[in-house]
PDB file of C-alpha atoms and ligand atoms in Angstrom:
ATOM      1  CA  UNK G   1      -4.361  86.817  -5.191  1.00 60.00           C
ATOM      2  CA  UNK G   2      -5.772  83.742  -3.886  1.00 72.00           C
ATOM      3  CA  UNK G   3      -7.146  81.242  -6.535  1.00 93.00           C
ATOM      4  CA  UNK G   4     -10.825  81.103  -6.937  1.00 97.00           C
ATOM      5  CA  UNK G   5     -13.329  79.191  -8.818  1.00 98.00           C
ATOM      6  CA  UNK G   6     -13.641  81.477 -12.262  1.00 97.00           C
ATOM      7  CA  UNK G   7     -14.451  80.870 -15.545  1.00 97.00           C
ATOM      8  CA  UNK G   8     -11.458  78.889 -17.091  1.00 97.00           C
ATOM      9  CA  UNK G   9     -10.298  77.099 -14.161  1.00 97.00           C
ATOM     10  CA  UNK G  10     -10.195  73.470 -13.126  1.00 98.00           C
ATOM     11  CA  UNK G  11     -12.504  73.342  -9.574  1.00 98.00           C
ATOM     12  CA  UNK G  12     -11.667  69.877  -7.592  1.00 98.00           C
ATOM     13  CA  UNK G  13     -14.256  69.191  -4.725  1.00 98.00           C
ATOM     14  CA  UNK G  14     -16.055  66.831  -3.017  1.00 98.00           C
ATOM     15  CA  UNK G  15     -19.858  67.251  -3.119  1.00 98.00           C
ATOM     16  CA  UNK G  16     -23.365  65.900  -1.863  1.00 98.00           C
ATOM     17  CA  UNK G  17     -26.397  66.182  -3.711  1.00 98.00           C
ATOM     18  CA  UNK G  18     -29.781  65.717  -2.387  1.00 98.00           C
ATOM     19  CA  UNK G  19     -33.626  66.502  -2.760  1.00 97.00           C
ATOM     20  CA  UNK G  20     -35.698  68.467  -0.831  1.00 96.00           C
ATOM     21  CA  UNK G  21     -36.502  65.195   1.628  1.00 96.00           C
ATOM     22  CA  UNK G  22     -32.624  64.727   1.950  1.00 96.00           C
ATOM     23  CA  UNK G  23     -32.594  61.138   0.104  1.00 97.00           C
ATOM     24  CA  UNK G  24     -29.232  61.190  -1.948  1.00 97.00           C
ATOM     25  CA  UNK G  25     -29.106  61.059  -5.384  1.00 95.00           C
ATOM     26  CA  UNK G  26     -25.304  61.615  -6.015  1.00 95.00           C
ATOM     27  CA  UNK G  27     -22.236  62.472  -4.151  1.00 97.00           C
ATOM     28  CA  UNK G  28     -18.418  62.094  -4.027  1.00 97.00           C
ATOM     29  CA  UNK G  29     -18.059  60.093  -0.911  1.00 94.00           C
ATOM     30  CA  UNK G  30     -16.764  56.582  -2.236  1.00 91.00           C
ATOM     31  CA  UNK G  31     -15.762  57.746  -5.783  1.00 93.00           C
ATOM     32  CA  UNK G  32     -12.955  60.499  -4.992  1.00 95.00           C
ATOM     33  CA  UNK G  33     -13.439  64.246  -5.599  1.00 97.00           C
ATOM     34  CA  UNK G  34     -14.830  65.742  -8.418  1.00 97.00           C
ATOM     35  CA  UNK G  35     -12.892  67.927 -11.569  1.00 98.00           C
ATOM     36  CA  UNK G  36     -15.065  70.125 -13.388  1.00 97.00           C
ATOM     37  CA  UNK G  37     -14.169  72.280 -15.975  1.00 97.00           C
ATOM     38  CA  UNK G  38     -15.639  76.438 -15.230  1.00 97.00           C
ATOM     39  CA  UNK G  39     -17.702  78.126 -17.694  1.00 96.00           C
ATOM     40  CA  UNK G  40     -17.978  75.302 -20.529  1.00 95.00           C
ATOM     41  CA  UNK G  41     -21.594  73.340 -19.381  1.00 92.00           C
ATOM     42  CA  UNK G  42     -19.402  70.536 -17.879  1.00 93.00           C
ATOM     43  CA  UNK G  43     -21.580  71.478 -14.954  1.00 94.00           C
ATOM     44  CA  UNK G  44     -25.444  72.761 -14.410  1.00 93.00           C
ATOM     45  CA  UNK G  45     -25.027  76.588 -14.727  1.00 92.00           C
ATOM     46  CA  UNK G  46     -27.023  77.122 -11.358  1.00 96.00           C
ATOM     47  CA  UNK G  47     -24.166  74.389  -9.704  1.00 97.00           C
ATOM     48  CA  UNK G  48     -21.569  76.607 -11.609  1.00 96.00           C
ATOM     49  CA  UNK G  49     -22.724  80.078 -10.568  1.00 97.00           C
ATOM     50  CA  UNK G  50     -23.105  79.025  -6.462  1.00 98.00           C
ATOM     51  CA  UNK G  51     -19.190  78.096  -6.464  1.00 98.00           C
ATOM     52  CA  UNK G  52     -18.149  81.080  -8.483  1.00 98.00           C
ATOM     53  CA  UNK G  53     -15.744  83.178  -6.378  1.00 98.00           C
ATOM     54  CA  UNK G  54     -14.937  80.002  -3.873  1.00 98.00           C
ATOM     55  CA  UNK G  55     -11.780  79.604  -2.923  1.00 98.00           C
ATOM     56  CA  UNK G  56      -9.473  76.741  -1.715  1.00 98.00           C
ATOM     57  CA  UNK G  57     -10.973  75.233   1.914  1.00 98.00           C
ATOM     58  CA  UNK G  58     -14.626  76.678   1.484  1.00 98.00           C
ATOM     59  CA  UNK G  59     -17.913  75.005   1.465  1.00 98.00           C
ATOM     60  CA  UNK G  60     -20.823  75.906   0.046  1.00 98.00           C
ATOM     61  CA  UNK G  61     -24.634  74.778   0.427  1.00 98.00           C
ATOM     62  CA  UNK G  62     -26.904  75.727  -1.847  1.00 98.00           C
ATOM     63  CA  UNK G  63     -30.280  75.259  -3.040  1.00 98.00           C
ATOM     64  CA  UNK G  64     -31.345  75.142  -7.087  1.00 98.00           C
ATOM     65  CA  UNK G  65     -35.047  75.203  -7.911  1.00 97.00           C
ATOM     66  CA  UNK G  66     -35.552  73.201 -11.758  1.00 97.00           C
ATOM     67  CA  UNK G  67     -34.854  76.640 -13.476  1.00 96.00           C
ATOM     68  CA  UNK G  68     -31.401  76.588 -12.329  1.00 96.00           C
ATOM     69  CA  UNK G  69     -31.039  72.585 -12.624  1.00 95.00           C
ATOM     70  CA  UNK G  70     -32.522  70.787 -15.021  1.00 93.00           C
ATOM     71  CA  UNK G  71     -35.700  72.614 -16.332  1.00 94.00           C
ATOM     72  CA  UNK G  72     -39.202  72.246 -15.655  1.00 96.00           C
ATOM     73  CA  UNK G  73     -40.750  68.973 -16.658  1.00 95.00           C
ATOM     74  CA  UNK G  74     -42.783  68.971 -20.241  1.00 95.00           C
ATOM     75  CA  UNK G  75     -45.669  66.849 -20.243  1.00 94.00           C
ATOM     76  CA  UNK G  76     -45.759  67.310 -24.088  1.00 95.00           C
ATOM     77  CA  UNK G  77     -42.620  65.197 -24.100  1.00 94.00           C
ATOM     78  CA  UNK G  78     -44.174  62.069 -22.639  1.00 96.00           C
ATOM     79  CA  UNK G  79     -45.178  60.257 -26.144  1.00 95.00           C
ATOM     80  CA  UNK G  80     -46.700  57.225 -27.033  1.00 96.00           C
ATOM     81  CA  UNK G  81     -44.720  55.229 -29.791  1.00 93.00           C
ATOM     82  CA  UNK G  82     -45.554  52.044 -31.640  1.00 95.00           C
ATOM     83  CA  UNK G  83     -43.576  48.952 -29.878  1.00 92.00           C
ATOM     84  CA  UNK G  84     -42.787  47.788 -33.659  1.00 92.00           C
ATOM     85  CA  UNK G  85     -40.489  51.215 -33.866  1.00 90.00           C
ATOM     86  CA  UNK G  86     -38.127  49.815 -31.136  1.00 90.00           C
ATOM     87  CA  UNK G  87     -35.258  47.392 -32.388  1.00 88.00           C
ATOM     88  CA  UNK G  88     -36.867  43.639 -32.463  1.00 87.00           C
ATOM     89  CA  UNK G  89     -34.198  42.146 -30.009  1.00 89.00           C
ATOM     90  CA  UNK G  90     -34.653  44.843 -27.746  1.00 89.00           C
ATOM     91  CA  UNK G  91     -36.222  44.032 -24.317  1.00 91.00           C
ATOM     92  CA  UNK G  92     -38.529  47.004 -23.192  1.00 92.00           C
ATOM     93  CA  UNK G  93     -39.149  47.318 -19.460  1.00 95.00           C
ATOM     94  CA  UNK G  94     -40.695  50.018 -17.600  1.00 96.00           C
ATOM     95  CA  UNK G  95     -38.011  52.374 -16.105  1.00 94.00           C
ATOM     96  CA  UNK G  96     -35.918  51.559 -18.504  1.00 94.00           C
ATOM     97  CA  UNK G  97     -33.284  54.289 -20.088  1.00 93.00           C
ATOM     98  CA  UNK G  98     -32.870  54.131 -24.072  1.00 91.00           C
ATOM     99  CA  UNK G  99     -30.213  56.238 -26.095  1.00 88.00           C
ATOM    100  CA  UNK G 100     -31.015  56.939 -29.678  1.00 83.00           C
ATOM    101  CA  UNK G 101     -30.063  59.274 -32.516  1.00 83.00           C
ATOM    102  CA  UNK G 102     -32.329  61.757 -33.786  1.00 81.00           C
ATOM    103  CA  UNK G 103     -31.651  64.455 -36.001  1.00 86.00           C
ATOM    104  CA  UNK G 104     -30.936  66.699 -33.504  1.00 81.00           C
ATOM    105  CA  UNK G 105     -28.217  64.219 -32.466  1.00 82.00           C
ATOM    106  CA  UNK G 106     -28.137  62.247 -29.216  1.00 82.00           C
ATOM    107  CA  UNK G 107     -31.127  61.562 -27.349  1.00 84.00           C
ATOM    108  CA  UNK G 108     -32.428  59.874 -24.335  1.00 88.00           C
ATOM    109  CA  UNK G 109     -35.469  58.459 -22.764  1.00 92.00           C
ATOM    110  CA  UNK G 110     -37.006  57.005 -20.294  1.00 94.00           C
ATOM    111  CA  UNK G 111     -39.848  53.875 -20.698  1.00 96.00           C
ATOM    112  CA  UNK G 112     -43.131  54.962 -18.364  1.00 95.00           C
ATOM    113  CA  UNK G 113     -45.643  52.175 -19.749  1.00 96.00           C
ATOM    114  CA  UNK G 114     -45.825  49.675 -21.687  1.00 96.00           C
ATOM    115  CA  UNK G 115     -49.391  48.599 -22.840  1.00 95.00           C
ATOM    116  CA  UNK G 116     -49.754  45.964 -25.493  1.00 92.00           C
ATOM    117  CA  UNK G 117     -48.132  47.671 -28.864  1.00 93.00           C
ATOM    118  CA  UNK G 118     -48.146  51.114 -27.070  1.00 96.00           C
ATOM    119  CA  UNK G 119     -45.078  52.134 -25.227  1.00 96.00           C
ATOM    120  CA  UNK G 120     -45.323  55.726 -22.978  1.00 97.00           C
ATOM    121  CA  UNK G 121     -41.494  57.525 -22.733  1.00 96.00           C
ATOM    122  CA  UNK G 122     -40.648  60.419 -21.383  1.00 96.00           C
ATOM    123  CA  UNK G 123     -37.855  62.694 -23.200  1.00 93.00           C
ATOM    124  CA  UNK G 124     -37.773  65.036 -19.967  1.00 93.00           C
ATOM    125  CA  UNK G 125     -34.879  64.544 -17.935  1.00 90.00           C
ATOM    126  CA  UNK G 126     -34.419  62.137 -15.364  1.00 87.00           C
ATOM    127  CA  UNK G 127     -34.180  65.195 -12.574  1.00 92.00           C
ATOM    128  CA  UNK G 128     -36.339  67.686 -14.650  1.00 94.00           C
ATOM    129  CA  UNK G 129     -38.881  69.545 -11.881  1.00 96.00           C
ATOM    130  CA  UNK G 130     -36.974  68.477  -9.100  1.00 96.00           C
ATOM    131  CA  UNK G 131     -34.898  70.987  -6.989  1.00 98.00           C
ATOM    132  CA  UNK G 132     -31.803  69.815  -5.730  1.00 98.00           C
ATOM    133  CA  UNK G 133     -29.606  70.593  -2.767  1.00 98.00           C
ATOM    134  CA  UNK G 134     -25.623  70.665  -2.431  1.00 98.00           C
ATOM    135  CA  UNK G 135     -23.183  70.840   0.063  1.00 98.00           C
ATOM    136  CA  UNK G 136     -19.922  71.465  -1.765  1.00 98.00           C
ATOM    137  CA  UNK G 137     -16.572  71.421  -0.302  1.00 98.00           C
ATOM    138  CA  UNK G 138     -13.522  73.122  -2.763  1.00 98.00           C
ATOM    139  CA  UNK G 139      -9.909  70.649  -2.160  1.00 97.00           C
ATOM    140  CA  UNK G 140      -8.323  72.708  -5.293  1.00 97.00           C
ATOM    141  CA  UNK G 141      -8.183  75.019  -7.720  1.00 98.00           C
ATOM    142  CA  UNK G 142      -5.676  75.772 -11.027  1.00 97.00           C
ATOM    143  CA  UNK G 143      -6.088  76.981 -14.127  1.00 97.00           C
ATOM    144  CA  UNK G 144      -7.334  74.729 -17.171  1.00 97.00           C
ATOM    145  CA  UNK G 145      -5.520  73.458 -20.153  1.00 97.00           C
ATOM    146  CA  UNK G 146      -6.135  74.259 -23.821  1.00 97.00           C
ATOM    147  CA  UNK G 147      -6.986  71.090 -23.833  1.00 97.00           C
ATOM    148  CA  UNK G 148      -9.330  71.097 -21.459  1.00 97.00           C
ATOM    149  CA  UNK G 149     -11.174  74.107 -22.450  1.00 97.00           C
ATOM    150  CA  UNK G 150     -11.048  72.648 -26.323  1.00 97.00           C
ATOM    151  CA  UNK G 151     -13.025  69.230 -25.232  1.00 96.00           C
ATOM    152  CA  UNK G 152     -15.273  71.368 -22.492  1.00 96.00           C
ATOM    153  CA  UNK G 153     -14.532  69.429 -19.376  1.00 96.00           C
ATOM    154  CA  UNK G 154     -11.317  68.475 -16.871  1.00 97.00           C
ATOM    155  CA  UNK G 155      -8.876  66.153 -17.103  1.00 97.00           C
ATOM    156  CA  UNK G 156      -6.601  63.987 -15.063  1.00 94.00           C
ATOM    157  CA  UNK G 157      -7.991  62.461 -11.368  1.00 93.00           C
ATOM    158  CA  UNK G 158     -11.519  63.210 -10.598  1.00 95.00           C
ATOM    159  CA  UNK G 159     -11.977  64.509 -14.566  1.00 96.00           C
ATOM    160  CA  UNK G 160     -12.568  62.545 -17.957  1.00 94.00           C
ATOM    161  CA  UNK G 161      -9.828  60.229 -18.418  1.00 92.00           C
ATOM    162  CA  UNK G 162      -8.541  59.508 -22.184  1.00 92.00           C
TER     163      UNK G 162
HETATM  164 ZN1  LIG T   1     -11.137  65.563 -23.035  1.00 52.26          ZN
END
């Protein structure tokens, strides 16, 4: 049987991702094909379910709409917080990303205004409403680890390294 991209396997390919007007916001050229781990959220699930069944040589393009990437935007999650709740030494500029801890563990945001002691972030994601196109190419294909499928994501060239 020949291999295919299935739940449990290690998927290396090289991959372009754009928007809708074709500007690119990511892609393999200049960093080496990509390892991703199948069926563990090391991926999008909407990038995950387009390459299921690809096999070795194939390319795939593919459209995802925010449902399938990463969500609709919330416009309840654009807050305003005090500028005295930020560190003191920190340096606040617009655009900026900030990683925090919250209960819910991990959390990032994004700095939309700043406007005397009021600061405007955004906890959507960077690429929330946005629908994204791929053109994905599959190089290879094996099975995944125990390891790999313990941590949730591939190993070796083109995976996490450690
Ligand atoms: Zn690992």
């Amino acid at each position: 049987m020949a291999k295919k991209v299935e739940q449990d396997s290690v998927a290396l390919v090289n991959y372009t991702g754009t928007f809708v007007d074709g500007e690119v916001f990511d892609s393999s050229e200049g960093k080496g094909p990509l390892a991703f781990l199948v069926g563990h959220g090391q991926m999008i699930q909407g990038f995950e379910q387009e390459m299921l069944g690809a096999t070795i040589g194939e390319k795939r393009e593919f459209t995802l709409t925010p449902d399938r990437a990463y969500g609709e935007r919330d416009e309840d999650a654009v807050q305003k917080i005090d500028h005295n709740q930020f560190p003191e030494e920190m340096q606040l500029e617009v655009g900026m990303i900030v990683g925090a801890q919250s209960d819910q563990g991990p959390i990032q945001f994004s700095i939309k205004e700043i406007d005397g002691d009021m600061v405007t972030v955004d906890f959507n994601h960077q690429m929330a409403g946005m629908t994204l196109k791929f053109r994905v190419e599959v190089i290879d294909i094996r099975p995944a680890s125990a390891e790999e499928i313990l941590h949730g994501h591939a190993h070796g060239p083109g995976g996490v390294q450690h």
